[in-house]
Coordinates of C-alpha atoms and ligand atoms in Angstrom, one line a residue:
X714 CA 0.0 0.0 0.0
X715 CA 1.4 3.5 -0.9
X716 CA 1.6 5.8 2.1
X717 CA -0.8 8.4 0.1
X718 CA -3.3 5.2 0.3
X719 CA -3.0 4.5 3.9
X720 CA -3.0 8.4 5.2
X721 CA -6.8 8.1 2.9
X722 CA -7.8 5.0 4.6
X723 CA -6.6 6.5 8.2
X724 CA -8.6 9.5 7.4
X725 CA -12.1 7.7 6.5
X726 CA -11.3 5.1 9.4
X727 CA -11.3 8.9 12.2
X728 CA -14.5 9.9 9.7
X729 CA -15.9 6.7 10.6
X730 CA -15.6 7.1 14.1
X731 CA -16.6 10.1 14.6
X732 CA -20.0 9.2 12.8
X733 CA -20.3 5.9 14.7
X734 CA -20.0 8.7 17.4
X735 CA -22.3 11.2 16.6
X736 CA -25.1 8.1 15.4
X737 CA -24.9 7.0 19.3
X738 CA -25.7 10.3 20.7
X739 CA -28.9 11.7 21.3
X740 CA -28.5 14.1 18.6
X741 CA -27.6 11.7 16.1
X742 CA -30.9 12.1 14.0
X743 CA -29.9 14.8 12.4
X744 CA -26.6 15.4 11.0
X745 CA -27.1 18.3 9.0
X746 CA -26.8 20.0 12.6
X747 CA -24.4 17.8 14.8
X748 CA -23.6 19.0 18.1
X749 CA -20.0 19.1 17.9
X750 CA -18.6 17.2 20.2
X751 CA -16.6 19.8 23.0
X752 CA -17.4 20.8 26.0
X753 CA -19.7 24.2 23.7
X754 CA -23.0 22.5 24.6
X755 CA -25.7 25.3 23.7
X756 CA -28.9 25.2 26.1
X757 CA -32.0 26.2 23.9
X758 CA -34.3 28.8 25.7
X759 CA -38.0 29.2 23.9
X760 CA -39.4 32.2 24.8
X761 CA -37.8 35.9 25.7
X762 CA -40.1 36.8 28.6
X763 CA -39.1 37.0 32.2
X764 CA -38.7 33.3 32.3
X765 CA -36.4 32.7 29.7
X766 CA -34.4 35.6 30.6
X767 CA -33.7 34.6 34.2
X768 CA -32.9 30.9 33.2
X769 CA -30.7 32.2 30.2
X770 CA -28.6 34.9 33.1
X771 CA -28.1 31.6 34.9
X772 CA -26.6 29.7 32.0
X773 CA -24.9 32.6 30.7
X774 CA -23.1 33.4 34.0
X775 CA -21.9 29.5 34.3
X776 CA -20.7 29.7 30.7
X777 CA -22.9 27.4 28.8
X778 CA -23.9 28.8 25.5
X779 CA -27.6 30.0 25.1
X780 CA -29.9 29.9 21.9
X781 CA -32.8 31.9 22.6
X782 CA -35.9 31.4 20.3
X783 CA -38.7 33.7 20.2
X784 CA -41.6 34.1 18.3
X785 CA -42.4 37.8 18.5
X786 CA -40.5 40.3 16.2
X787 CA -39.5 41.9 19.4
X788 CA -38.4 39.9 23.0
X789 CA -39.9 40.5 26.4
X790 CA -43.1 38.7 26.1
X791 CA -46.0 39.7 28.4
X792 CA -43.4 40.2 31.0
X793 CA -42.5 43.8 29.5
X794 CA -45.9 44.4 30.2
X795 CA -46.2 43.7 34.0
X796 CA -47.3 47.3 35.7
X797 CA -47.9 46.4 39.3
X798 CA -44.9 44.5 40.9
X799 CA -43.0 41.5 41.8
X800 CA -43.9 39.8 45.2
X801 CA -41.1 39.0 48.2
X802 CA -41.2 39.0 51.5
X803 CA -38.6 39.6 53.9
X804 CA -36.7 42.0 51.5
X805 CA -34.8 45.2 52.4
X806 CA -37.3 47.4 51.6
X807 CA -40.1 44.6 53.5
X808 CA -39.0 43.8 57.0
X809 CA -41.6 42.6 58.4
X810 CA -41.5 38.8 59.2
X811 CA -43.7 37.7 56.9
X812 CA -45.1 33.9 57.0
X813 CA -48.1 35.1 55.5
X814 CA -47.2 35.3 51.9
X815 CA -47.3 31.2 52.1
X816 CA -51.2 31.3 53.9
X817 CA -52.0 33.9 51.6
X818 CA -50.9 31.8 48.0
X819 CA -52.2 28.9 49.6
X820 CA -55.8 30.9 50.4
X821 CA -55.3 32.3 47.1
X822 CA -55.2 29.1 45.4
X823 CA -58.4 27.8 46.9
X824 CA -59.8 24.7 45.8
X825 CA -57.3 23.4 43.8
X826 CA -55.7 22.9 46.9
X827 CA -58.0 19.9 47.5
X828 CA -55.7 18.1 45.2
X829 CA -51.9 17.3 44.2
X830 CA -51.6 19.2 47.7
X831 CA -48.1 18.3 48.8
X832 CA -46.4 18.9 45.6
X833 CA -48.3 22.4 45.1
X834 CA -47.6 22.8 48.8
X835 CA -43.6 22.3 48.1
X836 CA -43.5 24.3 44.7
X837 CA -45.7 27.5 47.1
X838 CA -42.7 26.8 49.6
X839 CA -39.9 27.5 47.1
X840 CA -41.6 30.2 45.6
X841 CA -42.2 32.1 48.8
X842 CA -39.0 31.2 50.3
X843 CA -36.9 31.9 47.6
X844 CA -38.6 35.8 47.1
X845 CA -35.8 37.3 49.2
X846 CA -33.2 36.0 46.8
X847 CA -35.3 37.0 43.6
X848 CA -35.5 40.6 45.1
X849 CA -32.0 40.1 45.9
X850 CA -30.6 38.9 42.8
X851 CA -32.5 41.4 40.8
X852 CA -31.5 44.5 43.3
X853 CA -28.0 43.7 44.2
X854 CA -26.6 41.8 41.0
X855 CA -28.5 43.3 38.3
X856 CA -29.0 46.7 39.6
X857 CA -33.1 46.8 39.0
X858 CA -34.7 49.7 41.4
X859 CA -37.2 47.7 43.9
X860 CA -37.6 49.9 46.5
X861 CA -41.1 51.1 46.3
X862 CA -43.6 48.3 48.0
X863 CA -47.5 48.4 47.9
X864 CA -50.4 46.0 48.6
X865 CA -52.3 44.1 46.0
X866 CA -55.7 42.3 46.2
X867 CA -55.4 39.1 48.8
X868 CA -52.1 40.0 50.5
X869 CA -52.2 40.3 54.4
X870 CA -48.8 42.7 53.5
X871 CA -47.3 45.0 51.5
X872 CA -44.7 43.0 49.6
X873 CA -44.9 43.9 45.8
X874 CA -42.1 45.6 44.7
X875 CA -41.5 47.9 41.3
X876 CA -39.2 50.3 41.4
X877 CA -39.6 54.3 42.5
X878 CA -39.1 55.8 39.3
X879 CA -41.5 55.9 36.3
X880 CA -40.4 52.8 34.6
X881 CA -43.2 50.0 34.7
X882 CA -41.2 46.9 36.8
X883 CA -41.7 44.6 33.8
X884 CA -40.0 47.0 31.4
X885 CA -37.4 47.5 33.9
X886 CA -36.3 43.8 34.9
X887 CA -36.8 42.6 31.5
X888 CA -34.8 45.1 30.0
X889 CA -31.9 45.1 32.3
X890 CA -31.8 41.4 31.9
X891 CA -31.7 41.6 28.0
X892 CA -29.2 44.2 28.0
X893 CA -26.8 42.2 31.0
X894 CA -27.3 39.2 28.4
X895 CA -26.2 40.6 25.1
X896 CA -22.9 41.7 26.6
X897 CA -22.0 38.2 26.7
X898 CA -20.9 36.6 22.9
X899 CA -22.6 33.1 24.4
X900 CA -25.7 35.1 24.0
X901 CA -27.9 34.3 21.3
X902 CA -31.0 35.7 20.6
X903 CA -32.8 35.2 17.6
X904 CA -36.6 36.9 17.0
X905 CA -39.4 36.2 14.8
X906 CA -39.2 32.1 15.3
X907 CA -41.6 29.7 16.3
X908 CA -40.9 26.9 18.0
X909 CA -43.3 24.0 16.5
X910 CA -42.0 21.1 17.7
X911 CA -39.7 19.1 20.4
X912 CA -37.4 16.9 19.3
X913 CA -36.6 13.4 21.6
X914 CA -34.8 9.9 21.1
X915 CA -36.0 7.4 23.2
X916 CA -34.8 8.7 26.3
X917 CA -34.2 12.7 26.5
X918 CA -35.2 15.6 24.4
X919 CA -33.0 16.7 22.1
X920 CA -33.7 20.1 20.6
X921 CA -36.3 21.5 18.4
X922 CA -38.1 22.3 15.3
X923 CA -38.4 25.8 14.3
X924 CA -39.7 28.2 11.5
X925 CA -37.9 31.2 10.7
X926 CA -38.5 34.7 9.8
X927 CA -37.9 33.1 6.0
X928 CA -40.5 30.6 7.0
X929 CA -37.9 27.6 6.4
X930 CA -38.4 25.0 8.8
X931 CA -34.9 24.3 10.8
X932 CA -33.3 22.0 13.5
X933 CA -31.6 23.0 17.0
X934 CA -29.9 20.8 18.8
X935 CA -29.4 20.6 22.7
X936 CA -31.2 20.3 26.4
X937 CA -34.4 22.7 26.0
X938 CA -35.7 25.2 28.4
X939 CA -39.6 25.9 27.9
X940 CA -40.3 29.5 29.2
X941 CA -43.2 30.1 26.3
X942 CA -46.0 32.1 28.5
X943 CA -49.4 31.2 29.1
X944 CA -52.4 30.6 27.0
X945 CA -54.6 33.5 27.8
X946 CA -54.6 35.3 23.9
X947 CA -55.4 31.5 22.7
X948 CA -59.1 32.6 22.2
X949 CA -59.8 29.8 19.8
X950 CA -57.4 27.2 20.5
X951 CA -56.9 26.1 24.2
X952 CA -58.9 28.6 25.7
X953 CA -62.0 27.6 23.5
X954 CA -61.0 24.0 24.6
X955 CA -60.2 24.3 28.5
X956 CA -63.3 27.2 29.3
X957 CA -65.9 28.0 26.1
X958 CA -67.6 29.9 29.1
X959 CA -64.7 32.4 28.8
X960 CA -65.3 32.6 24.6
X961 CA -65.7 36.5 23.9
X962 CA -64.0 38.0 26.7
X963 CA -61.9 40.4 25.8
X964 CA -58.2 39.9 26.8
X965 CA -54.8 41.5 27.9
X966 CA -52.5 38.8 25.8
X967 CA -51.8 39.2 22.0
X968 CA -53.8 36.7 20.2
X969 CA -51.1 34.0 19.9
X970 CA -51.9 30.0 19.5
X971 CA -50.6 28.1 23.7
X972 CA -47.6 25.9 23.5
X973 CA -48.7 23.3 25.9
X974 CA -49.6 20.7 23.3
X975 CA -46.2 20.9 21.9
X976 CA -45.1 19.3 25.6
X977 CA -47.7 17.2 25.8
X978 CA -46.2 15.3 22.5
X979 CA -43.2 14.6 24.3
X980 CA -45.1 13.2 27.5
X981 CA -45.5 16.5 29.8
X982 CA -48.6 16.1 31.8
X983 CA -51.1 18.9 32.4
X984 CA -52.3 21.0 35.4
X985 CA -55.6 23.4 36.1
X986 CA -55.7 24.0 32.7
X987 CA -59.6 24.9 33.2
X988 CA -58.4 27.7 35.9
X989 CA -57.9 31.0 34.0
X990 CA -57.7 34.1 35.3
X991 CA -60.1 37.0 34.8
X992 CA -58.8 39.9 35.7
X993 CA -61.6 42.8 36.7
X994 CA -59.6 45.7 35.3
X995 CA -58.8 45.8 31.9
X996 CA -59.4 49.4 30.0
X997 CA -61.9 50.1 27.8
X998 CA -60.2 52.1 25.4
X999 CA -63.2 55.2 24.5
X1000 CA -61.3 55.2 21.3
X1001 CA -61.7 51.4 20.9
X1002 CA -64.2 50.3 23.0
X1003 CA -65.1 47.0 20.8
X1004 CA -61.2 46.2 21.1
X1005 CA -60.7 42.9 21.6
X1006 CA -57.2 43.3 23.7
X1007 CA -57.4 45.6 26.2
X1008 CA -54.5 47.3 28.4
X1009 CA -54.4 46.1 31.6
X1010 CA -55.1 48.8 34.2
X1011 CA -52.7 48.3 37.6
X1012 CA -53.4 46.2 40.1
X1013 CA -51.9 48.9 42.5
X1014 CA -54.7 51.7 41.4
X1015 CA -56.6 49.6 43.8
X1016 CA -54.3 48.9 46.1
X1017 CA -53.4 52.6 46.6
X1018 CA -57.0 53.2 47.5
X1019 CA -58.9 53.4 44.2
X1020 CA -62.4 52.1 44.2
X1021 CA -64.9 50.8 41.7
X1022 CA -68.5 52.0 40.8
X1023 CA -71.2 50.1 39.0
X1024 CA -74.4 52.2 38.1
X1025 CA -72.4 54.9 40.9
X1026 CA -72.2 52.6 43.4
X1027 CA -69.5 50.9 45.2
X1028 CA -70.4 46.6 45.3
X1029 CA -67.2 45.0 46.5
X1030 CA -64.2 45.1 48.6
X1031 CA -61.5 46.5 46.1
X1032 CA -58.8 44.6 47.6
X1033 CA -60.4 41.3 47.2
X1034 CA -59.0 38.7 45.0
X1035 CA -59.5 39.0 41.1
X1036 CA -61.7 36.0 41.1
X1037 CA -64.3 37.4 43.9
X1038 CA -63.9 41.3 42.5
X1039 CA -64.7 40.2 39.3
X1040 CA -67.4 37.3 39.7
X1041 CA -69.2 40.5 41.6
X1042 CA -69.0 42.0 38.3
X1043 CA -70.2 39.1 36.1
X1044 CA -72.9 38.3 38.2
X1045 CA -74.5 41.2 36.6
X1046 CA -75.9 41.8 33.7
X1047 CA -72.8 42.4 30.7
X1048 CA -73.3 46.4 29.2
X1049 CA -71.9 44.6 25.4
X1050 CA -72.3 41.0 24.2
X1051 CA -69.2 40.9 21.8
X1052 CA -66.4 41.6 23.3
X1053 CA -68.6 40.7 26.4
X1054 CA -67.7 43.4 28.4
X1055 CA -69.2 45.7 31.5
X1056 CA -68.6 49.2 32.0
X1057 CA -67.2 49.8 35.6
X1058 CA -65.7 53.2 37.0
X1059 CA -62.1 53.0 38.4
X1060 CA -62.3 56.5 40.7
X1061 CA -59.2 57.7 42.2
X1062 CA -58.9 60.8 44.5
X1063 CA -56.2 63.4 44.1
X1064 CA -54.4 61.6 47.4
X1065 CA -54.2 57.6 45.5
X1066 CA -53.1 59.9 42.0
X1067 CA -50.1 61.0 43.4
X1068 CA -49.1 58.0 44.8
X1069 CA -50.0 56.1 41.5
X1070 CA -49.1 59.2 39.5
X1071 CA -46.8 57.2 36.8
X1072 CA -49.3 54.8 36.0
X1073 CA -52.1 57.1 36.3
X1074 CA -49.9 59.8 33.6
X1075 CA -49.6 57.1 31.2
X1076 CA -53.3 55.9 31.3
X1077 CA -54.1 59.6 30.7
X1078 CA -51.5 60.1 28.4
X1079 CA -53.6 57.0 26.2
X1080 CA -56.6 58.2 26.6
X1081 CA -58.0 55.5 29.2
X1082 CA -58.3 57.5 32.1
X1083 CA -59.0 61.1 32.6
X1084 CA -59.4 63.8 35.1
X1085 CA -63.1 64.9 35.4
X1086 CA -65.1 65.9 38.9
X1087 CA -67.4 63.8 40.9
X1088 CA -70.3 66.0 39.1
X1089 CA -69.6 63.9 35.7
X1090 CA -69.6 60.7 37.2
X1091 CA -72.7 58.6 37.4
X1092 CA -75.9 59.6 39.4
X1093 CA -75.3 58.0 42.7
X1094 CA -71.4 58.2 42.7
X1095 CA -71.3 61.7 45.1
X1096 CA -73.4 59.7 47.6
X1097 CA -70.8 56.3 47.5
X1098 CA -67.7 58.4 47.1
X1099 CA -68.6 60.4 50.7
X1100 CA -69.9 56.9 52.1
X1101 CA -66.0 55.4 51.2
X1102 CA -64.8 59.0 52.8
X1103 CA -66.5 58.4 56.1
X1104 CA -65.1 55.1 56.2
X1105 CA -61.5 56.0 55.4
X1106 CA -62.1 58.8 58.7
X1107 CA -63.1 56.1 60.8
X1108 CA -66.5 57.2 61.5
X1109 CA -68.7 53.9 59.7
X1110 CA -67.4 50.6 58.6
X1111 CA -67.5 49.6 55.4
X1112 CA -70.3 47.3 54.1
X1113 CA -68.3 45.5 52.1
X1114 CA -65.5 44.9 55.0
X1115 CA -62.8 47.1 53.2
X1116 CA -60.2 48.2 56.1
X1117 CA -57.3 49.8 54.1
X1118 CA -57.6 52.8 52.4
X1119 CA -53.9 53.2 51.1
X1120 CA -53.8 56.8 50.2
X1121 CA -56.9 57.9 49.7
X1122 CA -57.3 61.9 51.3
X1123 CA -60.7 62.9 50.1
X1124 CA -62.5 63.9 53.2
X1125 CA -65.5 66.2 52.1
X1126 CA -66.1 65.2 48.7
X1127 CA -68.5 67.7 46.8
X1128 CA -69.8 67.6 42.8
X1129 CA -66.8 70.0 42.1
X1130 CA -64.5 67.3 43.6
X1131 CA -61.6 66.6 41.4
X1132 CA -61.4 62.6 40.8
X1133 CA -59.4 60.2 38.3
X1134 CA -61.4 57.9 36.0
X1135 CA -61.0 55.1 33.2
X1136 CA -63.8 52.8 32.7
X1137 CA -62.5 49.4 33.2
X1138 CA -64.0 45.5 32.4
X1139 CA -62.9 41.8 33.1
X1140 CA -60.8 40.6 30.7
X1141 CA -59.1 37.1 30.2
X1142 CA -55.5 38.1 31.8
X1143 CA -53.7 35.0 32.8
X1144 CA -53.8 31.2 32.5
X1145 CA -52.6 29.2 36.3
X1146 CA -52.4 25.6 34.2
X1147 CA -49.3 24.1 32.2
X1148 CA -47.4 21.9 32.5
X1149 CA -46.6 20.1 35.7
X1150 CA -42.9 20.7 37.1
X1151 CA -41.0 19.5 40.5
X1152 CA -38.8 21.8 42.5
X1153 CA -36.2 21.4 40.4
X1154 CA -38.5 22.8 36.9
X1155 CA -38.0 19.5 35.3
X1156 CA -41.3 19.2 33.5
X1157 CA -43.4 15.8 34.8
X1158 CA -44.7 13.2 32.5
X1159 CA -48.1 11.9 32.8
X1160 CA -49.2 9.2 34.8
X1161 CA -46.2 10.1 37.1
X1162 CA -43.6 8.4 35.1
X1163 CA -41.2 10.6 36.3
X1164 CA -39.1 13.7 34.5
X1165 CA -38.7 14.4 31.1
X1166 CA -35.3 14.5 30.6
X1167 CA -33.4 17.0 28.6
X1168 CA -36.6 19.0 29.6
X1169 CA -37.2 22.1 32.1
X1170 CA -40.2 24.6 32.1
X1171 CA -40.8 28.1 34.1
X1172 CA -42.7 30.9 34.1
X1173 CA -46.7 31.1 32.9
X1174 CA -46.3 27.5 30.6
X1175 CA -46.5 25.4 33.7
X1176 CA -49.2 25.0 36.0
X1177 CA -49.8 24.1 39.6
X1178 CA -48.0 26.5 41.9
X1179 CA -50.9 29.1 42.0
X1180 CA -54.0 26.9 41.8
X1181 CA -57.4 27.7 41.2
X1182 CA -56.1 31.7 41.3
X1183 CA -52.8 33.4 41.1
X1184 CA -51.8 36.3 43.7
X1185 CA -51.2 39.6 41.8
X1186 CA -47.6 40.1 41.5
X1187 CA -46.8 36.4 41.9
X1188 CA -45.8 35.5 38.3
X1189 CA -43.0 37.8 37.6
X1190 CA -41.6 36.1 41.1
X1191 CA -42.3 32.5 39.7
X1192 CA -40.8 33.5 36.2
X1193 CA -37.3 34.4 38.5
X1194 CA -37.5 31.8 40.8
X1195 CA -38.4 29.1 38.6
X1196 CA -36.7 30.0 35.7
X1197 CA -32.9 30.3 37.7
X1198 CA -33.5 27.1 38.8
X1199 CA -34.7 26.1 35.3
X1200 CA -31.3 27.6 34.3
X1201 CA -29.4 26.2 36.9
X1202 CA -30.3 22.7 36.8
X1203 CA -30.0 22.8 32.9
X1204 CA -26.2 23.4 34.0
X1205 CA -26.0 20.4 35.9
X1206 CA -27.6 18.5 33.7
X1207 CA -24.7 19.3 31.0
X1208 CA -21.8 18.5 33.4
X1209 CA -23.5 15.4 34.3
X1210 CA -23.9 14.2 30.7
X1211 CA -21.4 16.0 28.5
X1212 CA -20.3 12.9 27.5
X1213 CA -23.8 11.4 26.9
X1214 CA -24.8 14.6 24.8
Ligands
LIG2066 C1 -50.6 43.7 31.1 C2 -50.1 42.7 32.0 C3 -49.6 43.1 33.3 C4 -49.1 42.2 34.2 N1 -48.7 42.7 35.4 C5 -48.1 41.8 36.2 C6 -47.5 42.2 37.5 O1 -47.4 43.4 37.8 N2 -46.9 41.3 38.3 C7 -46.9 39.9 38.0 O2 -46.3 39.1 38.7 N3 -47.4 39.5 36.8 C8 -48.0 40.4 35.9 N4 -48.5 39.9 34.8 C9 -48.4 38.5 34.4 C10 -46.9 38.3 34.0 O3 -46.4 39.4 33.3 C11 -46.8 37.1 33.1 O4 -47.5 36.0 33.6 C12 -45.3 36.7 33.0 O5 -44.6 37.8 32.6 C13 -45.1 35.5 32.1 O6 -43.8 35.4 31.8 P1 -43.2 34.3 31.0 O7 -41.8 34.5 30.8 O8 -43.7 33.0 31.5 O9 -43.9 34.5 29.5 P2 -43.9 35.7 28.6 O10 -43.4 36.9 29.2 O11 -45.3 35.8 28.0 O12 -42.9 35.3 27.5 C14 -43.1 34.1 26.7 C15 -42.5 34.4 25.4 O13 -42.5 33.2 24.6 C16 -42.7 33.4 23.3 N5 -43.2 32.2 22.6 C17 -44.4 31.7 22.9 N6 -44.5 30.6 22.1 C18 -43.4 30.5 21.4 C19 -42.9 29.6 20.4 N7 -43.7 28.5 20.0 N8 -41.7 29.8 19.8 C20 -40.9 30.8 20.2 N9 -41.3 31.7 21.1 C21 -42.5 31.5 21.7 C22 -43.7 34.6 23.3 O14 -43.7 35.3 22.1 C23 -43.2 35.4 24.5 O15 -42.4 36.4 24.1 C24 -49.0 40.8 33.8 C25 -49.5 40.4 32.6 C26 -50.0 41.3 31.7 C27 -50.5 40.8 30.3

């Protein structure tokens, strides 16, 4: 044999090898993509919301490389949008000793309790526990302002946070995220991709199938993080499937198709996907009242003091739980069949204005609120705005048990009274089922077979962890929570099998 002949069979003998190698790993179906095989193993991230982004920080700052895949043209999800606050308790800017925020998500989550209770029990433990560290994380490592705290519907304390400026806290975290990310070159992001399938051998998943912005249908390789968002703009899809009750409501999430089925192909078993949340205040835009997507008005309006009016009256404690304020809404007659929709006052005084005054700016500033007098609200409303004034001064309870009154300072009102309104309605605003993950946000199969591995899940695509109905300001904390340990288990999971993968 001449030496030019054996250095040609020495070379396809290596080639050989190597695809003997690459056919026994669990990427082997598909070797227009082959993982290489060093130590670069890229974790794919679906979704660019709050989620994704705190499981991707994780990665990032362990040096694993990070594909993230998004479907919008632009990232940040509905976590961009978040206007009230992230929940934790004890923080720096919350003291108090606060064992309540575990009662309270547990109270919150009502009858869904009655069921799968020790593993929602553990998953309401970490999330509550681990609040300090979120807070922390965010505050001390990525700089994120925190420091202003309020109350929101169903919280025995103050413990949301958002930050004191005029920055809404979703814009804020998910923006300083992004921008900590892209410094790093093992940052990936790429927009305007849908994930439509997960790929698996027999034993792990192995990547996915996307379509790109050319609408060319491509392969990527690696141990997948799900942080894809809920189901709540899936008005004809899952929505339609899980509550046709809900059909016509109007909604705070773009119309965009849920992802859950595409984990259920791979195994992932489902939780309270029938438990969606309504929220009672979402604008009706006077410029677009028949609009099916609505903007969301804050949580904290409320919780600063605002009240509602139906017909001019006052019918509910405010600070009650979304689900009770706004089954006291839809048990009455609907003012518009499609988009089925009410027409409720939100009335602030000048006192809750200035302490909402960047949210209450920006409402004005979109036309969905405005500053009027008590003379142009409904008949009735003089008479319930002096009865919520004498109950703020102490002098009669409130019918409806209200006992804080946050910054409310109208004592006398009169017709000439200057007040803050938008007219809000309930609108479809978040879903609490997905898939079902452990403490570790490995992703469950059905029938209890254990984890799906290769497979982890945070944020609003899994279910379970707020039950039959979600605390306000409790999401953005799971999406942190859940999605660094999503991240950091994802980690592991690559050390422990580098030379599987
Ligand atoms: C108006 C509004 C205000 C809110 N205010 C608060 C608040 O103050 N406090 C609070 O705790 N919660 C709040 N929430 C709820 C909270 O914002 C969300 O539940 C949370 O941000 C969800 O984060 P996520 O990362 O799970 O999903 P998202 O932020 O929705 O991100 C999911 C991303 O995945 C992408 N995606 C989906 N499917 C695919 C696919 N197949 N392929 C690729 N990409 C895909 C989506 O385009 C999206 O960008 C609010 C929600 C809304 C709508």
């Amino acid at each position: 044999m001449s030496g030019t002949f054996r250095l040609t069979l020495f070379t396809l003998a290596l080639f050989g090898l190597f695809a003997a190698f690459l056919y026994n790993s669990p990427y082997a179906h598909f070797p227009e993509m082959p993982s290489p095989p060093s130590p670069q193993i890229t974790a794919i991230v679906v979704g660019s919301g709050l989620a994704g982004l705190s499981a991707a920080s994780q990665l990032i700052a362990k040096d694993v490389p990070v594909r993230m895949l998004e479907r919008g043209a632009k990232p940040g999800g509905n976590s961009i949008k978040a206007s009230s606050g992230i929940n934790a308790a004890p923080t720096r800017y919350q003291p108090t000793l606060d064992d309540a925020f575990f009662s309270d998500t547990v109270k919150s989550a009502g009858k869904a309790m009655l069921f799968s209770t020790p593993q929602r029990e553990s998953l309401i433990s970490i999330l509550t526990k681990s609040s300090k560290d979120a807070i922390e994380w965010l505050v001390q490592e990525k700089g994120v302002d925190m420091s202003k705290v309020s109350i929101m519907g169903g919280h025995t304390f103050s413990r949301t946070h958002r930050g004191a400026g005029q920055t809404p806290p979703g814009f804020a975290i998910t923006s300083t995220l992004l921008h900590s990310l892209k410094t790093s070159p093992l940052f990936h992001l790429q927009t305007s991709c849908t994930v439509t399938k997960v790929l698996h051998s027999e034993h792990r998943v192995t990547g996915v199938e996307y379509t790109g912005e050319d609408g060319n249908i491509r392969k990527l390789l690696g141990p997948v993080i799900f942080a894809s968002g809920g189901f709540g703009g899936d008005a004809e899809g899952l929505l339609a499937q899980y509550r046709p009750d809900l059909a016509g409501y109007p909604s705070t999430n773009e119309p965009r198709p849920g992802t859950q089925p595409l984990l259920t192909a791979v195994g992932a078993q489902l939780i309270d996907m029938e438990y969606v949340q309504v929220h009672p205040t979402g604008f009706v835009d006077p410029a677009a009242p028949s609009s099916p997507l609505k903007f969301l008005a804050a949580e904290v309006l409320r919780g600063d003091g605002g009240i509602l009016l139906l017909n001019g009256k006052r019918f509910i404690d405010e600070l009650e739980t979304r689900d009770i304020v706004t089954s006291a809404i839809t048990a009455t007659p609907p003012e518009h069949a499609l988009p089925k929709q009410w027409s409720v006052q939100l009335v602030l005084d000048q006192g809750v204005y200035e302490a909402a005054r960047s949210h209450v700016d920006f409402y004005i500033f979109k036309g969905l609120m405005k500053k009027i007098t008590i003379s142009e609200l409904a008949s009735g409303a003089l008479e319930s705005i002096s009865r919520y004034s004498r109950v703020v001064r102490g002098e009669e309870a409130d019918t409806f048990g209200r006992t804080r009154f946050a910054q409310w300072k109208l004592r006398e009102p009169t017709p000439d009274s200057v007040v803050y309104v938008g007219t809000v309605t309930p609108v479809v605003h978040f879903t609490m089922g997905g898939v079902v993950i452990n403490e570790r946000a490995e992703v469950l199969k059905k029938d209890d077979e254990g984890v799906i591995e290769g497979l982890w899940a945070a944020g609003e695509v899994t279910g379970g962890v707020h039950g039959a109905n979600r605390l306000g300001g409790s999401s953005l904390l799971e999406c942190v929570v859940f999605g660094r340990t999503a991240g950091d288990r994802c980690v592991d999971y690559i050390k422990d099998h580098r030379h599987e993968l």
